[in-house]
């Protein structure tokens, strides 16, 4: 690390805490509203999180931003395509692992010092150690990076996290295809509408006829049929805050309740009335990493819940598959289930006698998970939860309307914004860079502490989630590793990056870079990373 960068990081270390709470980029994060513990990198090592090249070469083959595989990584789209293990459990020391050459060549496994705690404490305070960058300073600092031809058509916005003041922009009010940065809009709206401690409940109730029971989907795609010791997120075991609900636990509760009532033979219905509309995403196909969006599924609808494939095969009917799995688990508990499970003729009554229930992690934790891993399935579920809270239909259209409506209420300028889904797979989505930075500034605001998981869920440059394998030693952006947290986005010919960066004076900035380019996706991403890195290494006065 150069002396100038080292001095800049020392200046950052004098900065006060972020918005009255400690937001530690590379360690256990945030206290306001709960925290998802990011792994703490060790000196000379990286997190073992699966890497983040949003789409890899799939961009050039037309495979679009296909994030999220629930308990396992291996996403196409906003997740890299290697087979490494996921990130360590909170507090665990990551082990080093070999990485393929980073874009631009070189050895990304070369020792990189982990960012010190003081260096990644962002600040919203002004003063001689946290001066506000100027428009002219930013323009001069970014000129060379923005001239990279790999960016193609590029628009961007840079703003102060404290208050959201726009500091620099180029085409900042022009809508561009956001890809998975759409998830920022989804998550801000959802956390504004839904209390962060809300959990998604899957339950079993007595049916309307003697001996019948109904499995009621509550919109939790992370519900798992795997044994607890086999459940992983990002290749690592879960903890009590992140462990998904267990279908086996639900079967055990149900069997115990039935036996206590003297019943050992039942018929099973399943209720998917919570959602409405077409469950298939407009851009769904056999090679798209998203299942039909229904309120009852296990392991995000994967045929093999342990699959490490880039786009694991999905079942055609996730609800029926979940009911079939539940039938097998009930039988294992000594309950006879007659025939095959069938869709319920009518929604289960709200006051139907309860036989069992299991709950997902909180919405706050689910938001962090879907942003870190760019989980499309989970994003659509969270979007529908927002729709229900806004009294909109729980459909693609209803979710988009709910998000748009709530963002308007939050004061987000919605001119030019077009939303068609919650995940960003839809190529017809449009968001200007200025709107993305506004969303990030809202999440950083003391006035909206409920939105903080939007920041704590952002991948850490060079260490976690979809940024784990970027910002390597030969990338031209290595000095910014650990100082940037950002959501990635990728569709064919489209790459986006939006997040937070601590500048050389310790000022927390929010930024968004949106590109459309025929260049190789890796080359475009590397060019975007150098733009963000330039923000981290200058005071830009």
Tab-separated table of C-alpha atoms in Angstrom, residues 19-464:
chain	number	residue	atom	x	y	z
A	19	UNK	CA	-25.115	8.037	12.110
A	20	UNK	CA	-24.823	7.252	15.811
A	21	UNK	CA	-24.149	3.537	15.241
A	22	UNK	CA	-20.998	1.655	14.354
A	23	UNK	CA	-21.023	0.358	10.799
A	24	UNK	CA	-17.956	-1.801	10.472
A	25	UNK	CA	-17.463	-2.825	6.883
A	26	UNK	CA	-15.319	-5.915	7.290
A	27	UNK	CA	-16.294	-7.123	10.733
A	28	UNK	CA	-19.468	-7.629	12.728
A	29	UNK	CA	-21.750	-4.986	11.366
A	30	UNK	CA	-24.188	-2.515	12.787
A	31	UNK	CA	-26.185	-2.487	15.944
A	32	UNK	CA	-29.221	-0.465	14.929
A	33	UNK	CA	-32.087	-2.701	13.930
A	34	UNK	CA	-30.025	-5.850	14.259
A	35	UNK	CA	-27.018	-7.006	12.319
A	36	UNK	CA	-25.941	-9.719	9.994
A	37	UNK	CA	-22.381	-10.488	11.006
A	38	UNK	CA	-20.043	-10.217	8.090
A	39	UNK	CA	-16.880	-12.293	8.358
A	40	UNK	CA	-13.870	-10.556	9.835
A	41	UNK	CA	-11.006	-10.861	7.346
A	42	UNK	CA	-7.630	-11.798	8.720
A	43	UNK	CA	-4.409	-10.062	7.660
A	44	UNK	CA	-3.229	-11.482	4.373
A	45	UNK	CA	-6.430	-13.417	3.829
A	46	UNK	CA	-9.863	-13.122	2.294
A	47	UNK	CA	-13.225	-14.351	3.360
A	48	UNK	CA	-13.955	-17.750	1.910
A	49	UNK	CA	-17.166	-16.381	0.470
A	50	UNK	CA	-17.929	-17.511	-3.033
A	51	UNK	CA	-16.811	-14.835	-5.325
A	52	UNK	CA	-18.678	-12.088	-6.949
A	53	UNK	CA	-18.200	-11.777	-10.730
A	54	UNK	CA	-21.827	-10.951	-11.249
A	55	UNK	CA	-22.329	-12.948	-14.388
A	56	UNK	CA	-18.961	-14.015	-15.745
A	57	UNK	CA	-18.895	-14.915	-19.417
A	58	UNK	CA	-22.545	-15.821	-19.251
A	59	UNK	CA	-23.290	-12.199	-20.045
A	60	UNK	CA	-22.079	-12.788	-23.560
A	61	UNK	CA	-24.334	-15.823	-23.859
A	62	UNK	CA	-27.501	-14.038	-22.875
A	63	UNK	CA	-27.903	-15.424	-19.358
A	64	UNK	CA	-29.214	-12.644	-17.214
A	65	UNK	CA	-28.493	-11.715	-13.608
A	66	UNK	CA	-29.631	-14.991	-12.163
A	67	UNK	CA	-28.813	-14.595	-8.514
A	68	UNK	CA	-29.606	-16.521	-5.411
A	69	UNK	CA	-29.572	-20.162	-4.523
A	70	UNK	CA	-30.680	-19.952	-0.944
A	71	UNK	CA	-28.726	-22.181	1.387
A	72	UNK	CA	-26.057	-22.752	-1.231
A	73	UNK	CA	-24.313	-20.346	-3.527
A	74	UNK	CA	-23.438	-21.070	-7.134
A	75	UNK	CA	-25.632	-18.355	-8.577
A	76	UNK	CA	-25.326	-17.242	-12.099
A	77	UNK	CA	-25.830	-13.557	-12.609
A	78	UNK	CA	-24.756	-11.721	-9.501
A	79	UNK	CA	-22.573	-14.543	-8.251
A	80	UNK	CA	-19.351	-16.004	-9.541
A	81	UNK	CA	-19.117	-19.384	-11.146
A	82	UNK	CA	-16.344	-21.123	-9.211
A	83	UNK	CA	-16.911	-23.887	-6.692
A	84	UNK	CA	-15.218	-22.452	-3.633
A	85	UNK	CA	-16.760	-22.629	-0.206
A	86	UNK	CA	-18.860	-19.800	1.204
A	87	UNK	CA	-18.032	-17.196	3.750
A	88	UNK	CA	-17.095	-18.124	7.308
A	89	UNK	CA	-19.554	-18.101	10.147
A	90	UNK	CA	-19.736	-14.809	11.971
A	91	UNK	CA	-16.575	-14.382	13.987
A	92	UNK	CA	-14.790	-17.271	12.302
A	93	UNK	CA	-11.365	-16.707	10.793
A	94	UNK	CA	-11.452	-17.262	7.054
A	95	UNK	CA	-8.966	-19.566	5.433
A	96	UNK	CA	-7.035	-18.614	2.340
A	97	UNK	CA	-8.019	-20.159	-0.911
A	98	UNK	CA	-6.661	-20.150	-4.398
A	99	UNK	CA	-8.424	-17.835	-6.810
A	100	UNK	CA	-8.336	-17.696	-10.584
A	101	UNK	CA	-6.564	-14.688	-12.047
A	102	UNK	CA	-8.488	-11.498	-11.567
A	103	UNK	CA	-9.488	-9.521	-14.618
A	104	UNK	CA	-6.382	-7.827	-15.891
A	105	UNK	CA	-4.073	-10.649	-14.841
A	106	UNK	CA	-1.867	-10.995	-11.799
A	107	UNK	CA	-2.191	-13.105	-8.698
A	108	UNK	CA	-5.185	-12.114	-6.573
A	109	UNK	CA	-4.035	-14.462	-3.823
A	110	UNK	CA	-1.110	-12.206	-3.030
A	111	UNK	CA	-1.299	-11.134	0.587
A	112	UNK	CA	-3.578	-8.186	1.092
A	113	UNK	CA	-3.797	-6.626	4.529
A	114	UNK	CA	-7.312	-6.637	5.871
A	115	UNK	CA	-8.783	-3.193	6.396
A	116	UNK	CA	-8.310	-2.052	9.963
A	117	UNK	CA	-11.414	-1.424	12.009
A	118	UNK	CA	-10.721	2.292	12.243
A	119	UNK	CA	-10.262	2.531	8.509
A	120	UNK	CA	-13.745	1.294	7.788
A	121	UNK	CA	-15.700	3.267	10.335
A	122	UNK	CA	-17.667	5.559	8.087
A	123	UNK	CA	-18.670	9.025	9.176
A	124	UNK	CA	-21.453	11.431	8.484
A	125	UNK	CA	-19.790	14.287	10.351
A	126	UNK	CA	-18.154	17.246	8.743
A	127	UNK	CA	-14.892	18.787	9.798
A	128	UNK	CA	-11.258	19.091	8.766
A	129	UNK	CA	-10.885	15.297	8.758
A	130	UNK	CA	-14.087	14.697	6.773
A	131	UNK	CA	-14.340	17.527	4.278
A	132	UNK	CA	-17.001	17.399	1.604
A	133	UNK	CA	-15.670	16.608	-1.889
A	134	UNK	CA	-16.277	19.239	-4.542
A	135	UNK	CA	-17.862	18.760	-7.932
A	136	UNK	CA	-14.703	19.945	-9.657
A	137	UNK	CA	-12.530	17.704	-7.520
A	138	UNK	CA	-14.660	14.657	-8.301
A	139	UNK	CA	-14.746	15.463	-11.998
A	140	UNK	CA	-10.968	15.703	-12.144
A	141	UNK	CA	-10.437	12.598	-10.032
A	142	UNK	CA	-12.780	10.434	-12.094
A	143	UNK	CA	-11.952	11.699	-15.586
A	144	UNK	CA	-9.366	9.051	-16.437
A	145	UNK	CA	-11.391	6.166	-15.016
A	146	UNK	CA	-14.520	7.283	-16.862
A	147	UNK	CA	-12.614	7.369	-20.160
A	148	UNK	CA	-12.182	3.569	-20.138
A	149	UNK	CA	-13.738	2.274	-23.368
A	150	UNK	CA	-14.848	-0.921	-21.655
A	151	UNK	CA	-17.550	1.088	-19.908
A	152	UNK	CA	-19.431	1.756	-23.136
A	153	UNK	CA	-22.299	4.094	-22.322
A	154	UNK	CA	-21.871	5.049	-18.680
A	155	UNK	CA	-23.925	7.174	-16.307
A	156	UNK	CA	-23.156	7.803	-12.674
A	157	UNK	CA	-23.979	9.750	-9.556
A	158	UNK	CA	-21.962	10.475	-6.409
A	159	UNK	CA	-23.612	11.926	-3.310
A	160	UNK	CA	-22.879	12.608	0.322
A	161	UNK	CA	-24.339	9.878	2.510
A	162	UNK	CA	-25.259	12.459	5.126
A	163	UNK	CA	-28.320	14.060	3.634
A	164	UNK	CA	-27.953	12.763	0.097
A	165	UNK	CA	-26.558	15.942	-1.482
A	166	UNK	CA	-25.568	15.198	-5.073
A	167	UNK	CA	-21.884	16.000	-5.489
A	168	UNK	CA	-21.232	14.877	-9.039
A	169	UNK	CA	-23.161	13.271	-11.833
A	170	UNK	CA	-23.095	12.398	-15.489
A	171	UNK	CA	-26.446	11.400	-16.929
A	172	UNK	CA	-27.532	10.971	-13.329
A	173	UNK	CA	-31.202	11.630	-14.083
A	174	UNK	CA	-31.354	9.348	-17.108
A	175	UNK	CA	-32.952	5.978	-16.471
A	176	UNK	CA	-30.754	2.969	-17.209
A	177	UNK	CA	-31.272	-0.763	-16.864
A	178	UNK	CA	-30.453	-1.462	-13.207
A	179	UNK	CA	-30.251	-5.282	-13.291
A	180	UNK	CA	-29.849	-6.501	-9.705
A	181	UNK	CA	-29.399	-3.029	-8.264
A	182	UNK	CA	-33.205	-3.110	-8.535
A	183	UNK	CA	-32.978	-5.053	-5.287
A	184	UNK	CA	-31.996	-1.829	-3.504
A	185	UNK	CA	-35.399	-0.356	-4.360
A	186	UNK	CA	-37.137	-3.559	-3.315
A	187	UNK	CA	-35.376	-3.723	0.029
A	188	UNK	CA	-35.745	-0.045	0.941
A	189	UNK	CA	-39.480	-0.196	0.269
A	190	UNK	CA	-39.914	-3.522	2.054
A	191	UNK	CA	-38.105	-2.396	5.198
A	192	UNK	CA	-40.127	0.815	5.207
A	193	UNK	CA	-43.392	-1.112	4.938
A	194	UNK	CA	-42.652	-4.225	6.997
A	195	UNK	CA	-41.211	-4.227	10.540
A	196	UNK	CA	-37.684	-5.620	10.458
A	197	UNK	CA	-38.470	-8.283	13.050
A	198	UNK	CA	-41.273	-9.764	10.929
A	199	UNK	CA	-40.886	-13.447	10.125
A	200	UNK	CA	-42.494	-15.461	7.337
A	201	UNK	CA	-44.571	-18.251	8.838
A	202	UNK	CA	-45.365	-21.627	7.322
A	203	UNK	CA	-48.136	-23.393	9.229
A	204	UNK	CA	-50.304	-26.488	9.310
A	205	UNK	CA	-53.941	-26.224	10.348
A	206	UNK	CA	-56.899	-28.545	10.656
A	207	UNK	CA	-58.914	-28.768	7.469
A	208	UNK	CA	-62.622	-28.228	7.002
A	209	UNK	CA	-63.410	-31.943	6.842
A	210	UNK	CA	-62.643	-34.570	9.492
A	211	UNK	CA	-59.149	-35.994	9.161
A	212	UNK	CA	-57.945	-33.317	6.756
A	213	UNK	CA	-55.037	-30.962	7.350
A	214	UNK	CA	-53.752	-28.028	5.312
A	215	UNK	CA	-50.170	-26.898	4.758
A	216	UNK	CA	-50.337	-23.109	4.408
A	217	UNK	CA	-47.607	-21.283	2.508
A	218	UNK	CA	-46.477	-18.057	4.128
A	219	UNK	CA	-44.112	-16.810	1.440
A	220	UNK	CA	-40.860	-18.234	2.805
A	221	UNK	CA	-38.687	-19.563	-0.053
A	222	UNK	CA	-35.866	-20.385	2.379
A	223	UNK	CA	-37.902	-23.094	4.147
A	224	UNK	CA	-35.690	-26.168	3.960
A	225	UNK	CA	-36.179	-29.908	3.881
A	226	UNK	CA	-32.519	-30.502	4.713
A	227	UNK	CA	-31.371	-31.717	8.131
A	228	UNK	CA	-30.083	-28.861	10.273
A	229	UNK	CA	-26.466	-30.013	10.056
A	230	UNK	CA	-26.599	-29.888	6.247
A	231	UNK	CA	-28.072	-26.406	5.885
A	232	UNK	CA	-25.615	-23.828	4.615
A	233	UNK	CA	-25.631	-20.281	3.320
A	234	UNK	CA	-22.710	-19.442	1.102
A	235	UNK	CA	-21.126	-22.797	1.828
A	236	UNK	CA	-21.018	-22.264	5.596
A	237	UNK	CA	-23.242	-23.455	8.454
A	238	UNK	CA	-25.896	-21.062	9.630
A	239	UNK	CA	-26.279	-19.472	13.045
A	240	UNK	CA	-29.454	-18.907	15.110
A	241	UNK	CA	-30.132	-15.578	13.386
A	242	UNK	CA	-29.821	-16.870	9.835
A	243	UNK	CA	-30.938	-20.518	10.011
A	244	UNK	CA	-33.952	-21.136	7.778
A	245	UNK	CA	-37.162	-22.715	8.991
A	246	UNK	CA	-37.219	-26.517	8.919
A	247	UNK	CA	-39.915	-28.535	7.153
A	248	UNK	CA	-38.919	-31.516	9.285
A	249	UNK	CA	-39.532	-29.519	12.473
A	250	UNK	CA	-42.964	-28.591	11.130
A	251	UNK	CA	-43.737	-32.246	10.430
A	252	UNK	CA	-42.674	-33.236	13.936
A	253	UNK	CA	-44.892	-30.565	15.504
A	254	UNK	CA	-47.825	-31.600	13.340
A	255	UNK	CA	-47.412	-35.301	14.045
A	256	UNK	CA	-47.216	-34.665	17.788
A	257	UNK	CA	-50.378	-32.541	17.720
A	258	UNK	CA	-52.261	-35.121	15.675
A	259	UNK	CA	-51.254	-37.988	17.935
A	260	UNK	CA	-52.195	-35.978	21.010
A	261	UNK	CA	-55.671	-35.635	19.503
A	262	UNK	CA	-55.836	-39.354	18.749
A	263	UNK	CA	-55.399	-38.963	14.983
A	264	UNK	CA	-52.849	-40.917	12.965
A	265	UNK	CA	-54.457	-40.911	9.502
A	266	UNK	CA	-55.017	-37.733	7.482
A	267	UNK	CA	-55.429	-36.253	4.050
A	268	UNK	CA	-53.282	-33.279	3.093
A	269	UNK	CA	-54.145	-30.118	1.187
A	270	UNK	CA	-51.835	-27.193	0.534
A	271	UNK	CA	-52.836	-23.534	0.427
A	272	UNK	CA	-51.024	-21.105	-1.888
A	273	UNK	CA	-53.641	-18.354	-1.809
A	274	UNK	CA	-51.287	-15.755	-0.317
A	275	UNK	CA	-49.945	-14.815	-3.757
A	276	UNK	CA	-51.844	-13.982	-6.923
A	277	UNK	CA	-51.101	-13.522	-10.599
A	278	UNK	CA	-48.804	-15.462	-12.891
A	279	UNK	CA	-46.049	-17.109	-10.809
A	280	UNK	CA	-43.653	-17.288	-13.762
A	281	UNK	CA	-41.241	-14.412	-14.260
A	282	UNK	CA	-41.499	-12.946	-17.748
A	283	UNK	CA	-37.908	-13.946	-18.430
A	284	UNK	CA	-38.166	-17.382	-16.832
A	285	UNK	CA	-36.730	-20.302	-18.754
A	286	UNK	CA	-35.037	-23.594	-17.965
A	287	UNK	CA	-31.685	-21.856	-17.555
A	288	UNK	CA	-32.909	-19.013	-15.349
A	289	UNK	CA	-32.074	-19.297	-11.687
A	290	UNK	CA	-35.540	-18.574	-10.374
A	291	UNK	CA	-38.437	-20.925	-9.771
A	292	UNK	CA	-42.106	-20.032	-10.181
A	293	UNK	CA	-42.835	-17.496	-7.447
A	294	UNK	CA	-45.330	-19.141	-5.101
A	295	UNK	CA	-45.786	-18.798	-1.318
A	296	UNK	CA	-45.007	-22.445	-0.580
A	297	UNK	CA	-41.696	-24.009	-1.572
A	298	UNK	CA	-38.699	-25.691	-0.001
A	299	UNK	CA	-35.077	-24.892	-0.728
A	300	UNK	CA	-36.105	-22.232	-3.254
A	301	UNK	CA	-37.608	-24.872	-5.526
A	302	UNK	CA	-34.341	-26.611	-6.353
A	303	UNK	CA	-34.548	-30.213	-7.486
A	304	UNK	CA	-31.343	-30.904	-5.560
A	305	UNK	CA	-31.154	-28.629	-2.497
A	306	UNK	CA	-27.426	-29.344	-2.187
A	307	UNK	CA	-26.665	-28.473	-5.800
A	308	UNK	CA	-23.627	-26.315	-6.477
A	309	UNK	CA	-24.583	-25.788	-10.113
A	310	UNK	CA	-24.617	-22.295	-11.522
A	311	UNK	CA	-28.330	-22.532	-12.273
A	312	UNK	CA	-29.619	-25.662	-10.528
A	313	UNK	CA	-32.690	-27.276	-11.993
A	314	UNK	CA	-35.930	-26.088	-10.452
A	315	UNK	CA	-39.121	-28.031	-9.954
A	316	UNK	CA	-42.018	-27.098	-12.201
A	317	UNK	CA	-44.486	-26.919	-9.297
A	318	UNK	CA	-42.700	-25.810	-6.101
A	319	UNK	CA	-45.836	-25.966	-3.935
A	320	UNK	CA	-46.723	-29.515	-4.929
A	321	UNK	CA	-43.109	-30.548	-4.425
A	322	UNK	CA	-43.090	-29.007	-0.938
A	323	UNK	CA	-46.318	-30.793	-0.036
A	324	UNK	CA	-44.883	-34.079	-1.283
A	325	UNK	CA	-41.786	-33.587	0.869
A	326	UNK	CA	-43.976	-32.768	3.862
A	327	UNK	CA	-45.998	-35.926	3.253
A	328	UNK	CA	-42.846	-38.024	3.438
A	329	UNK	CA	-41.750	-36.346	6.667
A	330	UNK	CA	-45.159	-36.915	8.264
A	331	UNK	CA	-45.037	-40.583	7.325
A	332	UNK	CA	-41.588	-40.811	8.892
A	333	UNK	CA	-43.244	-39.632	12.131
A	334	UNK	CA	-45.814	-42.422	12.014
A	335	UNK	CA	-48.685	-40.488	10.451
A	336	UNK	CA	-50.520	-42.118	7.556
A	337	UNK	CA	-51.215	-39.672	4.740
A	338	UNK	CA	-53.836	-41.007	2.362
A	339	UNK	CA	-53.294	-40.381	-1.325
A	340	UNK	CA	-51.399	-37.417	-2.707
A	341	UNK	CA	-51.545	-33.875	-1.430
A	342	UNK	CA	-53.772	-31.608	-3.487
A	343	UNK	CA	-54.345	-27.852	-3.729
A	344	UNK	CA	-56.818	-26.564	-1.172
A	345	UNK	CA	-60.253	-25.727	-2.555
A	346	UNK	CA	-60.353	-22.521	-0.510
A	347	UNK	CA	-57.948	-20.483	1.621
A	348	UNK	CA	-57.455	-21.773	5.144
A	349	UNK	CA	-59.462	-19.869	7.728
A	350	UNK	CA	-57.446	-17.450	9.837
A	351	UNK	CA	-58.846	-19.066	12.982
A	352	UNK	CA	-58.353	-22.675	11.859
A	353	UNK	CA	-56.904	-24.785	14.706
A	354	UNK	CA	-53.122	-24.690	14.508
A	355	UNK	CA	-51.176	-27.950	14.425
A	356	UNK	CA	-47.697	-26.560	13.818
A	357	UNK	CA	-45.739	-23.543	12.602
A	358	UNK	CA	-42.183	-22.604	11.723
A	359	UNK	CA	-40.775	-19.128	11.132
A	360	UNK	CA	-38.137	-17.756	8.799
A	361	UNK	CA	-35.321	-15.474	9.909
A	362	UNK	CA	-36.459	-11.883	10.269
A	363	UNK	CA	-37.110	-9.711	7.243
A	364	UNK	CA	-34.022	-7.698	8.208
A	365	UNK	CA	-31.852	-10.818	7.997
A	366	UNK	CA	-33.507	-11.929	4.755
A	367	UNK	CA	-32.822	-8.531	3.197
A	368	UNK	CA	-29.151	-8.776	4.141
A	369	UNK	CA	-28.945	-12.273	2.726
A	370	UNK	CA	-30.576	-11.420	-0.585
A	371	UNK	CA	-28.369	-8.365	-1.099
A	372	UNK	CA	-25.122	-10.139	-0.232
A	373	UNK	CA	-25.849	-13.112	-2.473
A	374	UNK	CA	-28.146	-11.378	-4.982
A	375	UNK	CA	-30.869	-13.940	-4.404
A	376	UNK	CA	-33.599	-13.499	-7.008
A	377	UNK	CA	-36.050	-15.931	-5.438
A	378	UNK	CA	-35.814	-14.269	-2.054
A	379	UNK	CA	-36.037	-10.797	-3.592
A	380	UNK	CA	-39.350	-11.650	-5.212
A	381	UNK	CA	-40.662	-13.034	-1.919
A	382	UNK	CA	-39.645	-9.885	-0.041
A	383	UNK	CA	-41.241	-7.763	-2.769
A	384	UNK	CA	-44.523	-9.621	-2.321
A	385	UNK	CA	-44.376	-9.146	1.431
A	386	UNK	CA	-44.076	-5.424	0.715
A	387	UNK	CA	-47.079	-5.643	-1.610
A	388	UNK	CA	-49.208	-7.265	1.077
A	389	UNK	CA	-48.194	-4.602	3.589
A	390	UNK	CA	-49.197	-1.924	1.071
A	391	UNK	CA	-52.552	-3.639	0.400
A	392	UNK	CA	-51.523	-4.510	-3.128
A	393	UNK	CA	-51.852	-7.917	-4.812
A	394	UNK	CA	-48.926	-10.194	-4.060
A	395	UNK	CA	-47.909	-10.462	-7.704
A	396	UNK	CA	-45.171	-9.076	-9.925
A	397	UNK	CA	-47.398	-6.136	-10.804
A	398	UNK	CA	-48.617	-5.565	-7.262
A	399	UNK	CA	-45.117	-5.714	-5.822
A	400	UNK	CA	-43.823	-3.206	-8.374
A	401	UNK	CA	-46.717	-0.870	-7.579
A	402	UNK	CA	-46.106	-1.185	-3.834
A	403	UNK	CA	-42.402	-0.445	-4.146
A	404	UNK	CA	-43.042	2.540	-6.410
A	405	UNK	CA	-45.698	3.919	-4.072
A	406	UNK	CA	-43.591	3.526	-0.934
A	407	UNK	CA	-40.486	5.055	-2.440
A	408	UNK	CA	-42.552	8.056	-3.471
A	409	UNK	CA	-43.749	8.408	0.118
A	410	UNK	CA	-40.133	8.361	1.254
A	411	UNK	CA	-39.403	11.305	-1.002
A	412	UNK	CA	-37.462	9.422	-3.655
A	413	UNK	CA	-37.738	11.213	-7.027
A	414	UNK	CA	-39.450	8.623	-9.198
A	415	UNK	CA	-39.238	10.374	-12.574
A	416	UNK	CA	-37.883	7.861	-15.047
A	417	UNK	CA	-38.276	4.882	-12.705
A	418	UNK	CA	-39.922	1.786	-14.185
A	419	UNK	CA	-40.237	-1.382	-12.114
A	420	UNK	CA	-41.561	-4.734	-13.315
A	421	UNK	CA	-40.200	-7.088	-10.671
A	422	UNK	CA	-38.363	-7.174	-7.366
A	423	UNK	CA	-35.205	-8.973	-8.435
A	424	UNK	CA	-33.981	-7.028	-11.457
A	425	UNK	CA	-34.227	-9.865	-13.960
A	426	UNK	CA	-36.678	-7.851	-16.053
A	427	UNK	CA	-34.903	-5.991	-18.839
A	428	UNK	CA	-37.649	-3.365	-18.916
A	429	UNK	CA	-36.754	-1.977	-15.503
A	430	UNK	CA	-35.301	1.523	-15.497
A	431	UNK	CA	-33.735	3.512	-12.652
A	432	UNK	CA	-31.575	6.659	-12.894
A	433	UNK	CA	-28.268	6.666	-10.969
A	434	UNK	CA	-29.514	9.614	-8.890
A	435	UNK	CA	-32.334	7.443	-7.576
A	436	UNK	CA	-29.981	4.639	-6.563
A	437	UNK	CA	-27.820	7.020	-4.535
A	438	UNK	CA	-30.943	8.479	-2.967
A	439	UNK	CA	-31.971	4.997	-1.830
A	440	UNK	CA	-28.556	4.434	-0.270
A	441	UNK	CA	-28.618	7.822	1.457
A	442	UNK	CA	-32.028	6.990	2.927
A	443	UNK	CA	-30.643	3.723	4.276
A	444	UNK	CA	-27.812	5.690	5.894
A	445	UNK	CA	-30.069	8.312	7.424
A	446	UNK	CA	-30.622	8.585	11.170
A	447	UNK	CA	-34.246	9.272	10.317
A	448	UNK	CA	-34.693	5.793	8.850
A	449	UNK	CA	-32.892	3.302	11.125
A	450	UNK	CA	-35.187	0.512	9.935
A	451	UNK	CA	-33.480	0.710	6.544
A	452	UNK	CA	-29.990	0.017	7.885
A	453	UNK	CA	-29.944	-3.666	6.753
A	454	UNK	CA	-29.744	-2.322	3.204
A	455	UNK	CA	-26.234	-1.113	4.062
A	456	UNK	CA	-25.191	-4.083	6.180
A	457	UNK	CA	-26.288	-6.466	3.438
A	458	UNK	CA	-24.091	-4.900	0.773
A	459	UNK	CA	-21.145	-7.084	-0.279
A	460	UNK	CA	-17.713	-5.909	0.895
A	461	UNK	CA	-15.236	-5.236	-1.902
A	462	UNK	CA	-12.686	-8.027	-2.076
A	463	UNK	CA	-14.164	-9.999	0.790
A	464	UNK	CA	-17.817	-11.048	0.683
